[in-house]
CSV table of C-alpha atoms and ligand atoms in Angstrom, one decimal:
chain,number,residue,atom,x,y,z
H,1,MET,CA,-6.0,11.5,22.9
H,2,LYS,CA,-8.5,9.2,21.4
H,3,ALA,CA,-7.2,6.3,19.6
H,4,LEU,CA,-8.3,2.9,17.9
H,5,VAL,CA,-6.3,0.5,20.0
H,6,LEU,CA,-5.8,-3.3,19.3
H,7,GLU,CA,-5.6,-4.6,22.9
H,8,ARG,CA,-4.8,-8.0,21.7
H,9,GLN,CA,-5.9,-10.5,18.9
H,10,ARG,CA,-9.5,-9.8,18.1
H,11,VAL,CA,-10.1,-7.1,20.7
H,12,LEU,CA,-10.3,-3.6,19.5
H,13,THR,CA,-11.3,-0.4,21.4
H,14,LEU,CA,-11.9,3.2,20.7
H,15,ARG,CA,-10.3,4.7,23.9
H,16,GLU,CA,-8.1,7.4,25.4
H,17,ILE,CA,-4.4,6.6,25.3
H,18,GLU,CA,-1.3,8.6,26.5
H,19,ILE,CA,1.4,8.9,23.7
H,20,ASP,CA,4.4,11.0,24.0
H,21,GLU,CA,3.8,13.6,21.1
H,22,THR,CA,6.7,16.1,21.8
H,23,LEU,CA,7.1,18.2,18.7
H,24,GLY,CA,10.6,18.3,17.6
H,25,PRO,CA,12.4,21.2,15.5
H,26,SER,CA,12.0,19.2,12.3
H,27,ASP,CA,8.6,17.7,13.0
H,28,VAL,CA,5.0,18.7,12.2
H,29,ARG,CA,1.9,18.0,14.3
H,30,ILE,CA,-0.9,16.6,12.1
H,31,ALA,CA,-4.7,16.5,12.9
H,32,MET,CA,-5.7,13.1,11.3
H,33,GLY,CA,-8.3,13.5,8.6
H,34,VAL,CA,-8.7,10.1,6.7
H,35,VAL,CA,-7.0,6.6,7.6
H,36,GLY,CA,-7.2,3.8,5.1
H,37,ILE,CA,-7.4,0.3,6.5
H,38,CYS,CA,-4.7,-2.1,5.0
H,39,GLY,CA,-4.6,-5.8,4.8
H,40,SER,CA,-1.9,-5.7,7.4
H,41,ASP,CA,-4.1,-3.9,9.9
H,42,VAL,CA,-6.7,-6.5,9.5
H,43,HIS,CA,-4.2,-9.2,10.0
H,44,TYR,CA,-3.0,-7.7,13.2
H,45,TYR,CA,-6.6,-7.7,14.2
H,46,THR,CA,-7.6,-11.3,13.2
H,47,ASP,CA,-4.4,-12.9,13.9
H,48,GLY,CA,-2.6,-10.8,16.4
H,49,GLY,CA,0.6,-10.6,14.3
H,50,ILE,CA,2.3,-11.0,10.9
H,51,GLY,CA,5.1,-13.5,10.8
H,52,PRO,CA,7.9,-12.3,13.3
H,53,PHE,CA,5.7,-9.1,14.2
H,54,VAL,CA,3.5,-10.1,17.1
H,55,VAL,CA,1.1,-7.6,19.0
H,56,ARG,CA,2.3,-8.0,22.7
H,57,GLU,CA,1.1,-4.8,24.0
H,58,PRO,CA,-1.8,-2.6,23.1
H,59,MET,CA,-1.0,-0.9,19.8
H,60,VAL,CA,-2.8,1.8,17.7
H,61,LEU,CA,-3.5,0.4,14.2
H,62,GLY,CA,-3.3,2.4,10.9
H,63,HIS,CA,-0.6,3.5,8.5
H,64,GLU,CA,-2.4,5.0,5.6
H,65,GLY,CA,-3.0,8.6,6.6
H,66,ALA,CA,-3.7,12.1,5.5
H,67,GLY,CA,-4.6,15.1,7.7
H,68,ILE,CA,-4.1,18.7,8.3
H,69,VAL,CA,-1.0,20.3,9.8
H,70,VAL,CA,-1.8,22.1,13.0
H,71,GLU,CA,1.8,23.0,14.3
H,72,VAL,CA,5.2,23.1,12.8
H,73,GLY,CA,8.7,22.8,14.4
H,74,GLY,CA,11.1,25.6,14.4
H,75,GLN,CA,13.2,24.4,11.7
H,76,VAL,CA,10.5,23.2,9.2
H,77,GLU,CA,10.4,24.8,5.7
H,78,GLY,CA,7.8,24.2,3.1
H,79,LEU,CA,5.0,23.3,5.3
H,80,GLY,CA,2.8,25.4,7.2
H,81,VAL,CA,-0.3,25.3,9.6
H,82,GLY,CA,-3.5,24.3,7.6
H,83,ASP,CA,-1.8,22.4,5.0
H,84,ARG,CA,-3.3,19.2,3.8
H,85,VAL,CA,-0.8,16.5,3.8
H,86,CYS,CA,-0.2,12.7,3.6
H,87,MET,CA,2.5,10.9,5.4
H,88,GLU,CA,4.8,8.2,4.7
H,89,PRO,CA,4.5,5.9,7.6
H,90,GLY,CA,8.0,4.4,7.6
H,91,ILE,CA,10.7,6.5,9.3
H,92,PRO,CA,14.4,5.5,8.9
H,93,ASP,CA,17.4,6.3,10.5
H,94,MET,CA,18.7,8.8,8.0
H,95,ASP,CA,22.4,8.2,9.1
H,96,SER,CA,22.1,4.5,8.3
H,97,ARG,CA,24.0,2.8,5.6
H,98,ALA,CA,20.7,1.8,3.8
H,99,SER,CA,19.6,5.4,3.9
H,100,ARG,CA,22.8,6.6,2.5
H,101,LEU,CA,22.3,4.3,-0.5
H,102,GLY,CA,18.8,5.6,-1.0
H,103,LEU,CA,17.3,2.3,0.2
H,104,TYR,CA,15.8,3.8,3.4
H,105,ASN,CA,12.8,1.3,3.3
H,106,LEU,CA,15.3,-1.5,3.9
H,107,ASP,CA,16.8,0.2,7.0
H,108,PRO,CA,16.9,-2.4,9.7
H,109,ALA,CA,16.1,0.4,12.2
H,110,VAL,CA,13.1,1.8,10.3
H,111,THR,CA,10.0,2.5,12.5
H,112,PHE,CA,6.7,2.0,10.7
H,113,TRP,CA,3.3,2.9,11.8
H,114,ALA,CA,1.3,0.0,13.2
H,115,THR,CA,4.0,-2.6,13.2
H,116,PRO,CA,4.6,-3.8,16.6
H,117,PRO,CA,5.6,-2.2,18.9
H,118,VAL,CA,5.1,1.2,17.0
H,119,HIS,CA,1.7,2.9,17.3
H,120,GLY,CA,-0.2,3.6,14.1
H,121,CYS,CA,-2.1,6.7,13.0
H,122,LEU,CA,-5.7,5.8,13.9
H,123,ARG,CA,-5.7,8.6,16.5
H,124,GLU,CA,-6.7,12.1,16.7
H,125,SER,CA,-3.2,13.4,16.0
H,126,VAL,CA,0.3,12.5,15.2
H,127,VAL,CA,3.8,14.2,15.2
H,128,HIS,CA,5.8,13.4,12.2
H,129,PRO,CA,9.1,14.4,10.5
H,130,ALA,CA,8.5,17.1,8.0
H,131,ALA,CA,10.8,15.3,5.6
H,132,PHE,CA,8.2,12.5,5.4
H,133,THR,CA,5.1,14.5,5.2
H,134,TYR,CA,4.0,15.7,1.7
H,135,ARG,CA,1.5,18.5,0.9
H,136,LEU,CA,-1.5,17.7,-1.2
H,137,PRO,CA,-2.7,20.3,-3.7
H,138,GLU,CA,-6.4,21.8,-3.7
H,139,ASN,CA,-7.6,19.2,-6.0
H,140,VAL,CA,-6.5,16.2,-4.1
H,141,SER,CA,-8.8,15.2,-1.3
H,142,LEU,CA,-7.7,13.7,2.1
H,143,ALA,CA,-9.4,10.5,1.2
H,144,TRP,CA,-7.0,10.3,-2.0
H,145,GLY,CA,-4.2,11.5,0.1
H,146,ALA,CA,-4.7,8.4,2.4
H,147,MET,CA,-4.5,6.3,-0.8
H,148,VAL,CA,-1.0,7.5,-1.6
H,149,GLU,CA,0.5,4.9,0.7
H,150,PRO,CA,-1.0,1.8,-1.2
H,151,LEU,CA,-0.3,3.6,-4.4
H,152,ALA,CA,3.4,4.0,-3.5
H,153,VAL,CA,3.7,0.3,-3.5
H,154,GLY,CA,2.3,-0.1,-7.0
H,155,LEU,CA,4.7,2.8,-8.1
H,156,HIS,CA,7.6,1.3,-6.5
H,157,ALA,CA,6.8,-2.1,-8.3
H,158,ALA,CA,6.3,-0.4,-11.6
H,159,THR,CA,9.7,1.4,-11.1
H,160,LYS,CA,11.5,-1.9,-10.3
H,161,ALA,CA,9.9,-3.3,-13.5
H,162,ARG,CA,11.6,-0.7,-15.7
H,163,ILE,CA,8.8,-0.3,-18.0
H,164,ARG,CA,9.2,0.5,-21.7
H,165,PRO,CA,6.4,2.3,-23.5
H,166,GLY,CA,3.9,-0.1,-24.8
H,167,ASP,CA,5.0,-3.0,-22.5
H,168,VAL,CA,2.1,-5.6,-21.9
H,169,ALA,CA,2.0,-6.4,-18.1
H,170,VAL,CA,0.1,-9.1,-16.3
H,171,VAL,CA,-1.0,-8.4,-12.8
H,172,VAL,CA,-2.0,-11.3,-10.7
H,173,GLY,CA,-4.4,-10.3,-7.9
H,174,ALA,CA,-7.0,-7.4,-8.1
H,175,GLY,CA,-7.1,-6.5,-4.5
H,176,THR,CA,-6.2,-2.8,-3.6
H,177,ILE,CA,-2.6,-3.5,-4.2
H,178,GLY,CA,-3.1,-5.4,-7.6
H,179,THR,CA,-5.4,-2.4,-8.7
H,180,VAL,CA,-2.9,0.3,-7.9
H,181,THR,CA,-0.1,-1.8,-9.3
H,182,ALA,CA,-2.1,-2.0,-12.6
H,183,LEU,CA,-2.7,1.9,-12.5
H,184,SER,CA,0.9,2.4,-11.9
H,185,ALA,CA,2.0,0.1,-14.7
H,186,LEU,CA,-0.4,2.1,-17.2
H,187,ALA,CA,1.0,5.3,-15.8
H,188,GLY,CA,4.5,4.0,-16.2
H,189,GLY,CA,3.9,3.4,-20.1
H,190,CYS,CA,2.3,0.0,-20.5
H,191,GLY,CA,0.0,-0.2,-23.2
H,192,ARG,CA,-2.2,-2.8,-21.8
H,193,VAL,CA,-2.6,-4.6,-18.5
H,194,ILE,CA,-4.1,-8.1,-18.0
H,195,ILE,CA,-5.4,-8.3,-14.5
H,196,CYS,CA,-6.2,-11.7,-12.9
H,197,ASP,CA,-8.4,-12.6,-9.7
H,198,VAL,CA,-11.0,-15.0,-8.8
H,199,VAL,CA,-13.4,-12.3,-7.6
H,200,GLN,CA,-15.5,-11.1,-10.5
H,201,GLU,CA,-16.6,-7.9,-8.8
H,202,ARG,CA,-12.9,-6.9,-8.2
H,203,LEU,CA,-12.3,-7.6,-11.9
H,204,ASP,CA,-15.2,-5.5,-12.9
H,205,LEU,CA,-14.1,-2.5,-10.9
H,206,ALA,CA,-10.5,-2.9,-12.3
H,207,ALA,CA,-11.7,-3.2,-16.0
H,208,GLY,CA,-13.3,0.2,-15.7
H,209,LEU,CA,-10.1,2.0,-14.7
H,210,GLY,CA,-8.3,2.0,-18.1
H,211,ALA,CA,-6.7,-0.4,-20.6
H,212,ILE,CA,-7.2,-3.3,-18.3
H,213,THR,CA,-8.4,-6.6,-19.5
H,214,PRO,CA,-9.8,-8.7,-16.7
H,215,VAL,CA,-9.2,-12.4,-16.4
H,216,ASN,CA,-11.3,-14.6,-14.1
H,217,ALA,CA,-8.9,-17.3,-12.9
H,218,GLY,CA,-11.8,-19.4,-11.9
H,219,LYS,CA,-13.1,-19.5,-15.5
H,220,GLU,CA,-10.1,-18.8,-17.7
H,221,ASN,CA,-6.5,-19.8,-17.8
H,222,LEU,CA,-4.2,-16.6,-17.5
H,223,ALA,CA,-1.3,-17.9,-19.4
H,224,GLU,CA,-3.6,-19.0,-22.3
H,225,VAL,CA,-5.4,-15.6,-22.4
H,226,THR,CA,-2.0,-13.7,-22.2
H,227,MET,CA,-0.5,-15.8,-25.1
H,228,GLU,CA,-3.6,-15.2,-27.1
H,229,MET,CA,-3.4,-11.6,-26.7
H,230,THR,CA,0.3,-11.3,-27.3
H,231,ALA,CA,0.5,-13.5,-30.4
H,232,GLY,CA,2.0,-16.4,-28.5
H,233,TRP,CA,4.8,-14.3,-27.0
H,234,GLY,CA,3.9,-13.5,-23.4
H,235,ALA,CA,3.8,-10.5,-21.2
H,236,ASP,CA,6.9,-8.3,-20.9
H,237,ILE,CA,6.1,-8.0,-17.1
H,238,VAL,CA,4.3,-10.2,-14.7
H,239,PHE,CA,3.4,-8.5,-11.3
H,240,GLU,CA,2.5,-10.9,-8.6
H,241,ALA,CA,0.3,-9.1,-6.3
H,242,SER,CA,-2.2,-11.8,-4.9
H,243,GLY,CA,0.1,-13.1,-2.0
H,244,ASN,CA,-1.2,-16.4,-2.9
H,245,ALA,CA,1.7,-19.0,-3.0
H,246,ALA,CA,0.0,-21.2,-5.7
H,247,ALA,CA,-0.5,-18.1,-7.9
H,248,ALA,CA,3.0,-16.7,-7.2
H,249,ALA,CA,4.5,-20.1,-8.5
H,250,ALA,CA,2.5,-19.7,-11.7
H,251,VAL,CA,4.0,-16.3,-12.7
H,252,VAL,CA,6.5,-17.9,-15.1
H,253,GLU,CA,4.0,-19.2,-17.6
H,254,PRO,CA,2.4,-15.9,-19.0
H,255,LEU,CA,5.9,-14.3,-19.1
H,256,ARG,CA,7.7,-13.6,-22.5
H,257,PRO,CA,11.3,-14.7,-22.9
H,258,GLY,CA,13.6,-12.1,-21.3
H,259,GLY,CA,10.6,-10.7,-19.4
H,260,CYS,CA,10.5,-9.3,-15.8
H,261,ILE,CA,8.7,-10.8,-12.7
H,262,VAL,CA,7.9,-8.3,-10.0
H,263,LEU,CA,7.0,-10.0,-6.5
H,264,VAL,CA,4.8,-7.6,-4.8
H,265,GLY,CA,2.6,-9.8,-2.7
H,266,MET,CA,3.8,-11.4,0.5
H,267,PRO,CA,2.6,-15.0,0.6
H,268,ASN,CA,2.5,-16.5,4.2
H,269,GLU,CA,4.0,-19.9,2.9
H,270,LYS,CA,7.1,-20.7,0.9
H,271,VAL,CA,6.6,-20.5,-2.9
H,272,PRO,CA,8.0,-23.5,-4.9
H,273,PHE,CA,9.4,-21.6,-8.1
H,274,ASP,CA,10.4,-23.7,-11.2
H,275,VAL,CA,14.1,-22.7,-11.5
H,276,VAL,CA,14.4,-24.2,-14.8
H,277,ALA,CA,11.4,-22.7,-16.5
H,278,LEU,CA,12.6,-19.2,-15.2
H,279,ALA,CA,16.1,-19.9,-16.5
H,280,ALA,CA,14.9,-21.0,-19.9
H,281,LYS,CA,13.1,-17.5,-20.2
H,282,GLU,CA,16.1,-15.8,-18.5
H,283,ALA,CA,13.4,-14.1,-16.3
H,284,ARG,CA,14.7,-10.9,-14.3
H,285,ILE,CA,13.1,-11.2,-11.0
H,286,GLU,CA,12.5,-8.1,-8.9
H,287,THR,CA,11.1,-7.8,-5.4
H,288,VAL,CA,9.7,-4.9,-3.3
H,289,PHE,CA,9.5,-4.3,0.4
H,290,ARG,CA,7.1,-1.3,0.9
H,291,TYR,CA,8.7,1.6,-1.1
H,292,ALA,CA,11.2,4.3,-1.1
H,293,ASN,CA,11.5,7.8,-2.9
H,294,VAL,CA,7.9,7.5,-4.6
H,295,TYR,CA,5.5,9.5,-2.5
H,296,ASP,CA,6.3,12.8,-4.5
H,297,ARG,CA,5.5,10.9,-7.8
H,298,ALA,CA,2.3,9.4,-6.2
H,299,VAL,CA,1.0,12.9,-5.4
H,300,GLU,CA,2.0,14.2,-8.8
H,301,LEU,CA,0.0,11.5,-10.5
H,302,LEU,CA,-2.9,12.1,-8.5
H,303,THR,CA,-2.7,15.9,-8.9
H,304,SER,CA,-2.3,15.7,-12.7
H,305,GLY,CA,-5.3,13.2,-12.9
H,306,ARG,CA,-3.1,10.7,-14.6
H,307,ILE,CA,-4.1,8.3,-11.7
H,308,ASP,CA,-7.8,8.2,-10.4
H,309,VAL,CA,-8.1,6.2,-7.3
H,310,GLY,CA,-11.7,7.5,-6.6
H,311,LYS,CA,-13.4,4.1,-7.5
H,312,LEU,CA,-11.0,2.2,-5.3
H,313,ILE,CA,-12.4,3.8,-2.1
H,314,THR,CA,-15.6,1.7,-1.7
H,315,ASP,CA,-16.6,2.3,1.9
H,316,THR,CA,-16.1,4.9,4.5
H,317,PHE,CA,-16.8,4.9,8.2
H,318,SER,CA,-16.6,7.7,10.7
H,319,PHE,CA,-13.7,7.4,13.3
H,320,GLU,CA,-16.6,6.7,16.1
H,321,LYS,CA,-17.5,3.7,14.0
H,322,SER,CA,-13.8,2.6,13.6
H,323,VAL,CA,-14.5,-1.0,15.4
H,324,GLU,CA,-17.3,-1.6,13.2
H,325,ALA,CA,-15.0,-0.7,10.2
H,326,PHE,CA,-12.5,-3.3,11.1
H,327,GLU,CA,-15.3,-5.8,11.6
H,328,TYR,CA,-16.5,-5.1,8.0
H,329,ALA,CA,-13.0,-5.1,6.5
H,330,ALA,CA,-12.2,-8.4,8.2
H,331,ALA,CA,-15.2,-10.0,6.2
H,332,PRO,CA,-15.9,-7.7,3.4
H,333,PRO,CA,-18.4,-8.1,0.7
H,334,ALA,CA,-16.9,-8.8,-2.8
H,335,THR,CA,-17.6,-5.3,-3.9
H,336,SER,CA,-15.6,-3.8,-1.2
H,337,LEU,CA,-12.0,-2.8,-1.8
H,338,LYS,CA,-10.6,0.0,0.1
H,339,VAL,CA,-12.2,0.8,3.5
H,340,GLN,CA,-11.4,4.2,4.9
H,341,ILE,CA,-12.2,5.8,8.4
H,342,ASP,CA,-12.9,9.6,8.1
H,343,PHE,CA,-12.2,11.9,11.2
H,344,GLY,CA,-14.7,14.4,9.9
H,345,SER,CA,-12.2,17.3,9.6
U,401,ZN,ZN1,-1.1,-0.2,3.4
């Protein structure tokens, strides 16, 4: 089949590749429809690896996928040929201790699309366990379906925060993950979200999505604005979604006493936290690694219209133009947020 293959750092080709796609009894075969380009895909392309995950042999990129079921295994119930679906890209060993605890995202044996050496979904078709394949209703497009993966990260973060109705949240970073985290926080009951970034175009986009107040860190002080907006008390929750070490170290300042910090971003250097400042506020610190048990909720929120991801999809390329799509995503204009690849199905 045809696939977008990362041959090695900086070398991408759209070519034929042989992948074993035997359909098991609990699997479905899916013709890919839309795949979003994630920051991690771009990192593998530009840097050849992320931390310990290094691309050593040609690997198909992509993990934010939606498509159409074309074949179902003999034991599959609830999915049929022609169903439009999105797929959870991480497959754990369901018998593992982590899976039995409901923490299947933390199973050391998890295989995750486009994490070396596992091939991703930027190819004509994939075989996937039905248990990790989710049907999309009529009113949710394949493009929206491909947004479920990043949205799941935001929903997992919002779940970890244990939001109470009317909470004020700060989200640091207005990239795709920061923006879906802000939307998830509002859907989870936050009364208002203050979102912070240095790119004005991203802030403008986020500000148009609901009760979201933009703060440009290049011109304003996030902690000062947050204190002003909360009568000097601070935000109930601070989500760190920038992945910037200096920004991550600064999450304590805008937090209220007894508040919660959720670390979503993955800085590529160590973050020097002020333990005394954290202790003085008895801050609760939560972390997330991808997500677990939130795909159904993400689809539900898109179906009901409670979350609208339409404005987040700023650019769409055809599958034939996949290499160009990656060149674009590696050096995007400030107005670009989510770049998707459409297979035209
Ligand atoms: Zn992603």
